[in-house]
Coordinates of C-alpha atoms and ligand atoms in Angstrom, one line a residue:
H1 CA -26.7 22.3 -26.7
E2 CA -26.4 24.8 -24.3
H3 CA -26.7 22.8 -21.5
A4 CA -24.4 20.6 -23.4
V5 CA -21.7 23.6 -22.7
L6 CA -22.6 23.7 -19.6
L7 CA -21.7 20.2 -18.3
N8 CA -18.4 20.4 -20.2
A9 CA -18.2 23.7 -17.5
I10 CA -18.8 22.0 -15.1
A11 CA -16.7 19.0 -16.1
D12 CA -13.4 21.2 -16.5
G13 CA -13.9 23.1 -13.4
A14 CA -14.4 20.2 -11.8
N15 CA -11.2 18.7 -13.4
E16 CA -9.1 20.9 -10.9
Y17 CA -11.2 20.3 -8.6
P18 CA -11.1 16.4 -7.7
K19 CA -12.6 14.8 -4.8
P20 CA -10.3 13.0 -2.0
E21 CA -10.1 10.2 -2.2
H22 CA -11.1 8.2 1.4
V23 CA -13.6 10.9 2.4
N24 CA -17.2 11.7 3.5
Y25 CA -18.6 14.6 3.6
T26 CA -21.5 15.2 5.5
Y27 CA -23.7 18.7 5.3
G28 CA -23.8 18.7 9.5
T29 CA -25.2 20.9 11.9
A30 CA -23.9 25.1 10.5
G31 CA -23.2 23.5 6.5
F32 CA -20.1 20.8 5.7
R33 CA -17.6 21.7 8.3
T34 CA -13.4 19.9 8.5
L35 CA -9.9 20.6 7.8
A36 CA -9.6 23.0 5.5
T37 CA -7.4 21.4 2.5
K38 CA -10.2 19.0 2.7
L39 CA -11.6 21.6 1.0
P40 CA -11.7 22.7 -2.3
S41 CA -14.0 20.4 -3.9
V42 CA -17.4 20.8 -1.9
L43 CA -16.4 25.0 -1.9
F44 CA -17.0 23.7 -5.5
R45 CA -19.1 21.8 -6.3
V46 CA -21.2 23.6 -3.4
A47 CA -21.5 26.7 -6.2
L48 CA -23.4 24.1 -8.8
L49 CA -26.6 23.6 -5.7
A50 CA -26.3 27.0 -4.7
V51 CA -27.0 28.2 -8.3
L52 CA -29.2 25.4 -8.8
R53 CA -31.7 26.2 -6.0
S54 CA -31.4 30.7 -6.7
K55 CA -32.9 28.9 -10.5
R56 CA -35.1 27.2 -9.0
L57 CA -36.8 30.2 -6.9
E58 CA -36.0 31.9 -9.9
G59 CA -33.3 33.4 -9.6
A60 CA -33.7 35.4 -5.3
T61 CA -30.8 35.4 -4.3
I62 CA -28.8 33.0 -2.1
G63 CA -26.0 33.5 0.3
V64 CA -23.0 31.1 1.2
M65 CA -20.4 32.1 3.9
V66 CA -17.4 30.6 4.1
T67 CA -16.2 29.9 7.5
A68 CA -15.6 27.2 10.9
S69 CA -17.0 29.8 13.0
H70 CA -15.4 28.3 17.0
N71 CA -13.4 25.6 15.3
P72 CA -10.0 25.3 14.8
E73 CA -7.5 27.9 12.9
P74 CA -7.2 24.6 10.0
D75 CA -10.4 24.3 9.7
N76 CA -12.8 25.6 7.5
G77 CA -16.3 24.8 6.1
V78 CA -18.6 26.0 3.3
K79 CA -22.9 27.1 4.6
L80 CA -25.5 28.0 2.1
V81 CA -28.5 30.9 3.5
D82 CA -31.8 30.7 1.7
P83 CA -33.2 34.0 0.2
S84 CA -35.0 34.5 3.7
G85 CA -31.9 34.6 5.6
E86 CA -32.1 31.7 7.1
M87 CA -30.3 28.5 7.1
L88 CA -30.5 26.4 3.8
D89 CA -33.6 24.7 3.4
P90 CA -33.1 20.6 5.4
N91 CA -34.1 19.5 2.3
W92 CA -31.9 20.6 0.6
E93 CA -28.8 19.5 3.2
N94 CA -29.1 15.5 1.6
H95 CA -28.1 16.8 -2.2
A96 CA -25.2 19.0 -0.5
T97 CA -24.0 16.3 0.7
A98 CA -24.7 14.2 -2.7
L99 CA -23.3 16.5 -4.9
A100 CA -20.1 16.7 -2.3
N101 CA -19.8 12.8 -2.2
C102 CA -19.1 12.1 -6.0
P103 CA -16.2 10.4 -6.4
T104 CA -16.0 11.0 -9.7
T105 CA -16.3 14.2 -12.1
E106 CA -19.2 11.6 -13.9
S107 CA -20.3 10.9 -11.2
L108 CA -20.6 14.7 -10.3
I109 CA -22.0 15.3 -13.7
S110 CA -24.6 12.6 -13.2
T111 CA -25.6 14.1 -10.0
F112 CA -26.2 16.5 -11.3
T113 CA -27.8 16.4 -14.0
T114 CA -30.1 14.3 -11.9
L115 CA -30.2 17.2 -9.5
V116 CA -31.9 19.2 -12.2
T117 CA -34.1 16.3 -14.0
H118 CA -35.4 15.7 -9.7
L119 CA -35.7 18.8 -8.9
R120 CA -37.3 20.8 -11.2
V121 CA -34.9 23.7 -12.1
D122 CA -35.4 25.2 -15.5
L123 CA -31.7 26.0 -16.7
H124 CA -32.5 29.4 -18.3
Q125 CA -34.0 30.8 -14.8
P126 CA -31.6 33.5 -13.4
A127 CA -29.6 33.2 -10.4
S128 CA -28.0 35.8 -7.9
I129 CA -25.6 34.5 -5.1
V130 CA -24.2 36.7 -2.5
Y131 CA -20.5 35.1 -1.0
A132 CA -18.5 36.1 2.1
R133 CA -15.6 34.4 4.3
D134 CA -14.0 35.0 8.1
T135 CA -10.8 35.8 8.6
R136 CA -9.2 32.3 8.2
P137 CA -6.0 31.8 5.5
S138 CA -7.3 29.4 4.0
G139 CA -10.1 31.3 3.1
P140 CA -9.0 32.6 -0.1
D141 CA -8.0 29.8 -1.9
L142 CA -11.6 28.5 -1.2
I143 CA -13.4 30.8 -2.3
Q144 CA -11.8 30.8 -5.6
A145 CA -13.0 26.8 -5.8
L146 CA -16.2 28.2 -5.7
E147 CA -16.3 31.0 -8.6
A148 CA -14.9 27.9 -10.0
G149 CA -17.9 26.6 -9.9
F150 CA -19.7 29.6 -10.6
K151 CA -18.0 30.5 -13.7
A152 CA -19.1 27.4 -15.6
F153 CA -23.1 28.6 -15.2
G154 CA -21.3 31.8 -17.4
A155 CA -23.0 35.2 -17.2
S156 CA -26.4 33.8 -16.3
V157 CA -25.3 33.7 -12.9
K158 CA -25.0 37.5 -11.3
I159 CA -22.2 36.9 -8.3
V160 CA -21.7 39.2 -5.1
D161 CA -18.4 39.5 -3.2
V162 CA -19.3 40.8 0.3
G163 CA -15.3 40.3 1.2
V164 CA -14.6 39.8 4.3
T165 CA -17.4 39.7 6.7
T166 CA -19.0 37.9 10.1
T167 CA -21.4 35.1 8.8
P168 CA -24.6 37.1 10.9
I169 CA -23.5 39.8 8.5
L170 CA -23.9 38.1 5.5
H171 CA -26.8 36.3 6.4
Y172 CA -27.9 40.1 6.4
V173 CA -27.3 41.3 3.0
V174 CA -29.1 38.4 2.0
K175 CA -32.0 39.1 3.7
A176 CA -31.8 42.4 2.5
T177 CA -31.5 41.8 -1.0
N178 CA -34.4 39.6 -1.6
D179 CA -36.6 42.4 0.7
K180 CA -38.6 43.5 -2.3
S181 CA -40.0 45.9 -0.2
G182 CA -37.0 47.4 0.6
S183 CA -37.4 48.0 4.4
Y184 CA -35.1 46.1 5.9
G185 CA -32.4 47.7 5.0
K186 CA -29.2 48.2 2.7
P187 CA -27.8 45.1 1.2
T188 CA -24.5 46.3 1.7
V189 CA -22.2 45.2 5.2
E190 CA -22.8 49.4 5.3
G191 CA -26.5 49.2 5.4
Y192 CA -26.0 46.4 8.0
M193 CA -24.2 49.0 10.3
E194 CA -26.7 52.4 10.0
K195 CA -29.8 50.1 10.1
T196 CA -27.9 48.3 14.0
A197 CA -26.6 51.6 15.1
T198 CA -29.7 54.7 14.2
A199 CA -32.2 51.3 16.5
F200 CA -29.4 51.3 19.2
K201 CA -29.2 54.7 18.8
T202 CA -33.0 55.4 19.3
L203 CA -33.2 52.5 21.9
I204 CA -30.8 54.4 24.9
G205 CA -31.9 57.6 23.7
S206 CA -30.9 60.2 26.3
K207 CA -29.2 56.7 28.6
G208 CA -26.1 57.1 27.3
P209 CA -23.3 57.6 27.4
L210 CA -22.7 53.7 28.6
A211 CA -20.4 52.2 31.5
P212 CA -17.6 50.9 28.6
L213 CA -17.6 47.5 27.6
Y214 CA -14.5 44.7 27.0
V215 CA -14.9 43.2 23.2
D216 CA -12.9 39.8 23.3
C217 CA -13.3 39.1 19.3
A218 CA -11.5 35.6 19.4
N219 CA -8.7 37.4 17.1
G220 CA -11.8 36.9 14.4
V221 CA -14.0 38.1 11.9
G222 CA -16.1 40.1 14.9
A223 CA -13.1 42.1 15.1
N224 CA -13.5 44.2 11.8
A225 CA -17.9 44.6 12.3
L226 CA -16.8 46.1 15.8
T227 CA -15.0 48.4 14.2
E228 CA -17.6 49.8 12.0
I229 CA -20.9 49.9 14.0
T230 CA -17.8 51.5 16.9
K231 CA -16.9 53.7 14.5
H232 CA -21.5 54.4 14.5
I233 CA -21.7 54.8 17.9
G234 CA -19.2 55.0 20.3
D235 CA -19.4 58.0 21.4
I236 CA -23.0 56.3 23.1
I237 CA -20.5 53.0 24.3
P238 CA -17.1 53.1 25.1
I239 CA -16.1 49.6 23.0
H240 CA -12.8 48.1 24.1
P241 CA -11.8 45.9 21.9
I242 CA -9.8 42.6 22.7
N243 CA -8.2 39.4 20.4
T244 CA -8.3 41.8 17.7
A245 CA -5.2 40.1 15.8
T246 CA -7.5 38.7 12.8
T247 CA -3.4 38.5 10.8
T248 CA -1.8 36.1 13.6
P249 CA -1.5 32.4 12.5
G250 CA -3.0 30.7 14.5
A251 CA -5.0 32.7 17.0
L252 CA -8.2 32.7 16.3
N253 CA -9.8 31.4 18.7
S254 CA -7.1 29.9 20.7
Q255 CA -7.5 30.7 24.6
C256 CA -10.0 33.3 23.9
G257 CA -14.1 33.2 22.4
A258 CA -17.5 32.0 23.2
D259 CA -16.7 28.5 22.6
F260 CA -14.0 29.1 25.2
V261 CA -14.4 30.7 27.9
K262 CA -18.5 28.4 27.7
T263 CA -16.5 25.2 27.6
K264 CA -14.1 26.3 30.2
Q265 CA -16.5 28.5 32.5
A266 CA -13.2 31.5 33.0
L267 CA -11.7 34.3 31.0
P268 CA -9.9 33.5 27.8
P269 CA -6.4 34.5 29.7
S270 CA -5.6 37.9 28.0
V271 CA -8.3 39.6 29.8
Q272 CA -7.9 38.6 32.8
S273 CA -4.4 38.9 32.9
A274 CA -4.3 42.4 31.5
G275 CA -7.5 42.8 34.3
Y276 CA -9.5 44.5 31.9
L277 CA -12.8 43.4 34.3
S278 CA -11.2 44.5 37.4
K279 CA -13.0 47.3 38.6
P280 CA -16.5 45.8 40.0
G281 CA -19.6 46.3 37.2
T282 CA -16.9 45.8 34.3
R283 CA -18.6 43.7 32.1
G284 CA -16.7 41.6 28.8
C285 CA -18.1 39.4 26.6
S286 CA -17.0 37.1 24.2
Y287 CA -17.0 36.8 19.8
D288 CA -17.1 33.3 18.3
G289 CA -14.4 33.4 15.0
D290 CA -17.1 34.2 13.1
A291 CA -19.9 36.3 15.5
D292 CA -22.0 34.8 15.8
R293 CA -21.8 34.1 18.8
I294 CA -21.0 35.4 22.1
V295 CA -22.0 35.7 25.5
Y296 CA -21.4 37.9 28.7
Y297 CA -18.6 37.5 32.4
Y298 CA -18.1 39.7 35.0
L299 CA -16.4 39.3 37.6
H300 CA -17.9 38.9 41.4
E301 CA -18.0 41.8 43.4
T302 CA -16.9 40.9 45.9
K303 CA -15.1 37.3 45.3
G304 CA -13.9 38.5 42.6
T305 CA -14.6 35.3 41.0
F306 CA -16.2 34.2 37.6
R307 CA -19.7 34.9 36.6
L308 CA -20.7 33.7 33.1
L309 CA -24.0 35.7 31.1
D310 CA -24.0 33.1 27.9
G311 CA -27.2 32.4 26.0
D312 CA -29.1 31.3 28.0
K313 CA -29.0 33.2 30.7
I314 CA -29.7 36.4 27.7
A315 CA -32.7 34.5 26.9
V316 CA -34.1 35.1 30.0
M317 CA -33.1 38.5 30.8
V318 CA -34.5 39.5 26.9
A319 CA -37.7 36.8 27.9
M320 CA -38.1 38.4 31.1
F321 CA -38.2 42.0 30.1
F322 CA -39.8 41.8 26.0
G323 CA -43.0 40.5 28.3
D324 CA -42.9 44.2 30.4
L325 CA -42.7 46.2 27.6
V326 CA -45.0 44.0 25.2
A327 CA -47.2 43.9 29.1
K328 CA -46.8 48.6 29.1
A329 CA -47.6 48.5 25.4
K330 CA -51.2 47.5 26.4
L331 CA -52.4 45.8 22.8
E332 CA -55.2 44.0 24.7
G333 CA -58.1 40.8 23.2
D334 CA -55.9 39.5 20.0
N335 CA -53.6 41.9 19.5
K336 CA -52.3 41.1 22.7
L337 CA -48.1 39.3 21.6
K338 CA -47.2 36.1 23.4
V339 CA -43.4 36.2 24.1
G340 CA -42.6 32.4 23.8
V341 CA -38.4 31.3 24.7
V342 CA -36.7 27.9 22.4
Q343 CA -33.4 26.0 24.1
T344 CA -32.4 23.2 23.4
A345 CA -31.2 20.3 25.9
Y346 CA -27.5 21.9 26.8
A347 CA -29.8 25.0 28.0
N348 CA -29.1 24.6 32.5
G349 CA -32.2 23.5 33.8
S350 CA -32.4 26.3 36.0
S351 CA -33.6 29.2 33.7
T352 CA -36.0 26.3 31.9
K353 CA -37.9 26.1 35.4
Y354 CA -37.4 30.3 35.6
L355 CA -39.4 30.8 32.4
T356 CA -42.0 28.0 33.2
S357 CA -42.1 29.4 36.6
R358 CA -43.1 32.3 35.4
N359 CA -45.3 31.8 32.8
I360 CA -42.8 32.3 29.3
P361 CA -43.4 29.0 27.6
V362 CA -40.4 27.3 26.8
T363 CA -39.7 25.0 23.7
C364 CA -36.9 22.5 23.9
V365 CA -35.7 21.7 20.4
S366 CA -31.9 20.1 18.7
T367 CA -28.9 21.5 19.1
G368 CA -28.5 23.9 15.3
V369 CA -30.0 27.5 14.8
K370 CA -32.3 25.9 12.0
H371 CA -34.0 23.7 14.4
L372 CA -34.9 26.8 17.2
H373 CA -34.8 29.2 14.7
H374 CA -38.1 27.8 13.0
A375 CA -39.3 26.5 16.8
A376 CA -38.9 30.4 17.7
Q377 CA -41.2 31.9 14.2
R378 CA -44.4 29.7 15.5
Y379 CA -43.9 32.8 18.8
D380 CA -45.0 36.4 18.4
I381 CA -41.9 37.7 20.0
G382 CA -39.7 34.3 20.0
V383 CA -36.7 34.7 21.8
Y384 CA -33.9 31.4 20.9
F385 CA -30.5 31.6 22.0
E386 CA -28.2 28.4 22.1
A387 CA -27.0 28.4 25.7
N388 CA -23.1 28.1 23.6
G389 CA -24.5 31.8 22.8
H390 CA -26.2 31.1 19.8
G391 CA -29.3 33.6 19.1
T392 CA -31.9 36.1 18.7
V393 CA -35.4 37.2 18.6
L394 CA -37.2 37.0 15.7
F395 CA -40.9 38.9 14.7
S396 CA -43.6 37.2 13.6
P397 CA -44.7 39.1 10.6
Q398 CA -48.0 39.7 12.2
A399 CA -46.7 41.3 15.7
L400 CA -44.9 43.8 13.6
Q401 CA -47.7 44.4 11.8
T402 CA -49.6 44.6 15.1
L403 CA -47.2 46.9 16.8
R404 CA -47.1 49.8 13.5
D405 CA -50.9 49.5 13.3
A406 CA -51.0 50.2 17.8
Q407 CA -53.0 53.3 18.8
P408 CA -51.6 54.0 22.1
T409 CA -53.6 55.3 24.9
S410 CA -51.1 56.6 27.0
P411 CA -47.3 57.7 26.4
D412 CA -45.8 54.5 28.4
S413 CA -47.2 52.5 25.6
A414 CA -46.7 54.3 22.9
N415 CA -42.9 54.3 24.4
A416 CA -43.6 51.0 24.4
I417 CA -43.8 50.1 21.3
K418 CA -42.1 52.6 19.8
H419 CA -39.6 50.7 21.3
L420 CA -40.6 47.5 20.4
L421 CA -40.7 48.9 17.0
A422 CA -36.4 49.2 17.4
F423 CA -35.5 46.4 19.0
S424 CA -36.9 44.7 15.5
D425 CA -34.8 46.8 13.6
L426 CA -31.9 46.5 16.4
I427 CA -31.9 42.1 16.1
N428 CA -30.5 40.8 14.1
Q429 CA -33.8 39.0 12.5
A430 CA -31.8 35.9 10.7
V431 CA -29.6 34.5 12.2
G432 CA -27.4 35.0 15.9
D433 CA -25.5 37.6 15.7
A434 CA -23.4 38.5 18.4
V435 CA -22.6 42.8 17.3
S436 CA -26.3 43.0 17.5
D437 CA -26.7 40.7 20.6
M438 CA -24.0 42.7 22.0
L439 CA -26.1 45.7 21.7
L440 CA -29.2 43.4 22.2
V441 CA -28.1 43.5 25.4
E442 CA -26.3 46.2 26.4
A443 CA -30.3 48.1 25.2
V444 CA -31.9 46.6 27.2
L445 CA -29.8 46.8 30.8
A446 CA -29.5 50.2 30.5
H447 CA -34.1 50.8 30.0
K448 CA -33.6 48.5 33.6
G449 CA -30.7 50.8 34.9
W450 CA -29.1 47.2 35.7
R451 CA -25.3 46.1 35.9
A452 CA -23.7 43.1 35.5
S453 CA -24.6 41.8 38.5
D454 CA -28.3 42.7 38.5
W455 CA -28.4 40.2 35.6
D456 CA -26.9 37.7 37.2
A457 CA -29.6 37.5 40.4
G458 CA -32.2 35.6 38.3
Y459 CA -31.6 32.8 38.9
E460 CA -28.2 29.9 39.3
D461 CA -27.3 27.1 37.3
L462 CA -27.0 23.8 38.2
P463 CA -22.5 23.4 37.8
N464 CA -21.9 21.8 34.9
R465 CA -19.5 20.2 33.0
L466 CA -19.3 20.3 29.3
V467 CA -16.5 17.5 27.4
K468 CA -15.2 16.5 24.3
V469 CA -15.1 12.4 24.0
E470 CA -13.5 11.5 20.9
V471 CA -13.9 8.8 19.6
P472 CA -13.1 5.9 16.2
D473 CA -16.9 6.4 14.9
R474 CA -19.3 9.2 16.1
S475 CA -21.9 8.2 13.8
I476 CA -22.6 5.3 15.3
F477 CA -24.1 7.9 18.1
V478 CA -28.4 7.8 17.4
A479 CA -29.8 11.0 19.0
T480 CA -33.5 10.9 20.3
D481 CA -36.4 13.4 22.0
A482 CA -34.6 16.3 21.0
E483 CA -31.6 15.2 21.7
R484 CA -31.7 14.4 25.3
K485 CA -31.5 10.4 25.2
L486 CA -30.2 8.2 22.2
V487 CA -31.3 5.4 21.0
H488 CA -28.3 3.9 19.3
P489 CA -26.1 1.9 20.5
V490 CA -28.3 0.2 22.1
G491 CA -28.4 -0.7 26.4
L492 CA -26.4 2.7 26.8
Q493 CA -29.1 4.8 27.4
A494 CA -30.0 2.8 30.3
E495 CA -26.5 3.3 32.0
I496 CA -26.8 7.1 31.2
D497 CA -30.4 6.8 33.3
K498 CA -28.5 5.2 36.0
A499 CA -25.9 6.8 36.2
M500 CA -28.0 10.6 37.0
A501 CA -29.8 8.5 38.8
K502 CA -27.9 8.5 41.5
V503 CA -27.0 12.5 41.4
E504 CA -28.3 14.7 42.7
M505 CA -30.5 16.6 40.0
G506 CA -28.5 15.2 37.8
R507 CA -28.6 15.5 34.2
S508 CA -26.7 14.4 31.1
F509 CA -27.1 13.5 27.3
V510 CA -24.9 12.9 25.2
R511 CA -24.6 13.1 21.1
P512 CA -22.8 13.6 17.7
S513 CA -20.4 17.3 17.4
G514 CA -22.2 18.5 13.8
T515 CA -19.5 20.7 13.6
E516 CA -16.2 18.5 15.0
D517 CA -15.0 15.6 15.0
C518 CA -16.1 14.2 19.2
V519 CA -19.5 13.3 21.5
R520 CA -20.1 15.8 23.1
V521 CA -21.1 14.7 26.9
Y522 CA -23.5 17.6 29.3
A523 CA -23.6 16.7 32.4
E524 CA -25.9 19.6 35.3
A525 CA -26.2 18.1 39.2
N526 CA -26.4 20.0 41.6
S527 CA -22.9 20.4 43.5
Q528 CA -19.7 20.6 41.8
V529 CA -18.5 17.7 42.3
E530 CA -21.9 15.4 41.3
A531 CA -21.3 17.0 37.9
E532 CA -18.1 16.1 37.1
T533 CA -18.2 12.7 38.6
L534 CA -21.5 12.4 36.1
A535 CA -19.5 13.7 33.2
K536 CA -16.8 11.0 33.7
T537 CA -19.2 7.7 34.6
V538 CA -21.2 8.7 31.4
V539 CA -17.8 9.4 29.8
D540 CA -16.1 6.4 30.2
L541 CA -19.6 4.6 29.9
V542 CA -19.7 6.4 26.5
E543 CA -15.6 5.1 25.4
Q544 CA -17.1 1.3 26.6
S545 CA -19.2 1.7 24.2
S546 CA -17.5 2.8 21.4
Q547 CA -14.8 0.5 22.4
M548 CA -16.7 -2.4 21.6
S549 CA -18.8 -1.5 18.8
Ligands
LIG601 C1 -22.9 25.3 14.9 C2 -24.3 26.2 15.2 C3 -24.9 25.6 16.3 C4 -24.1 25.1 17.0 C5 -22.5 24.7 16.9 C6 -21.6 23.8 17.6 O1 -21.9 27.0 16.2 O2 -24.3 26.9 13.8 O3 -25.9 25.5 15.8 O4 -24.7 24.7 18.8 O5 -22.5 24.2 16.1 O6 -22.7 21.8 16.8 P1 -22.0 20.4 17.1 O7 -22.8 20.4 18.9 O8 -23.5 19.8 16.3 O9 -20.8 21.0 17.1 P2 -20.6 27.6 14.8 O10 -21.3 28.7 15.7 O11 -20.3 27.1 14.9 O12 -21.3 28.2 14.1

């Protein structure tokens, strides 16, 4: 009887949120992402899956984030967060896709019932969900559809609305809620602020106040988080927020933000025209729409040209820094901690070369935080960054235990251990986080006594170009080998290989985006002209093969 009541409630809710015809949804790189108007039915169904996942895990708290991050404002999206604060277990992505694509209420009920059996979910188990959204105007309606899904289960589901916040803060709240030891931090936005600020203050010590920092918030929810964290640490680092117009229609990610800066390889016009960075040495950074990415930049001190310090530059500086800190900690034998870096095919060839020439192990994986995160967990201290600025540093549980148990042999080693532990608190252990990554960069620069130009001096990026190509059907492009090679359309890879061979230090690859309706083409070479030529050739090849199939 209980079961029938539940199915009736789900059917009633589902009728309110019918699936639009002729839309095929896929749980992609970062969940479902498309025009917000196409998403209400998806949100209702994601709620059902979130509840199933939580019940399957005996009531562990699952997160739901409503955001389309770097995408344009009319888009929105939704993704699930697992109890550890990581992305949804990839084995469950297909279940999400299956529910989202059921054409009718009847088929939804039938798929739901099949999943309950197939996944061995005991519906009598409790369920617990925390959810949040970014500042997109479509957010409130989508949250309503999500809540309708929870309501179908009645009081057996405990829900907590974290409100309008950044994606990484939601991940933090999920991780902290599930941490029964209570040592990870309070499971609230304020808990996040306190933990992050305390660690930052420990790391800066008497090195403050630091030089001013200009932060482009992409007119997104990062502006709110920045205001909050500034209340705690504004006296150690003068922060100047820019692009904070979270309620201005059309402003989100438009002509600003991390994706704009990385793709255009230029300052946001708002930063340029106001001359914020004109004083030599001044640093700026850009978040994306939900503040899970960050890139830095400054103007060349004599030439005044734009210099980008992207995810690769962050990874290299941070990995080298942690390598030094581990050496200073003098942890010997089995206790010695190994630092490694995880990148994707988008990593600039120079960054990979720099790391490997300094004996820092580098792993290359497919795009998407879930891939990087898991690879990074294999190191004691795993640094992972996508070139686009999405990344973090993971400390393995054993590494943390080693640091806590260590018996320092000198004041220097005691300090290094203290700092490593403070960094592990500062850095979001669940996912890439613009706010905490910003403070990580600032703390490392402060410890090294570096200006942006010192950081930049390590290696010179190979000139590169990233292009979005709109094609009728991006699913015909299938990549392999950490997305460095195409297996479909047949023959295209051989053509790309020929194009690469014609260019000095040429490297190019093609992959379908998992968040936007496009194919991405990346090319790098010894000179900007050659990088552009290579990109153009490969774009032409992609367009031709798209027309032929
Ligand atoms: C998301 C993912 C990132 C990925 C980016 C672009 O970022 O979390 O891992 O690099 O999309 O992915 P794709 O090339 O497949 O479109 P965000 O910041 O939009 O959530």
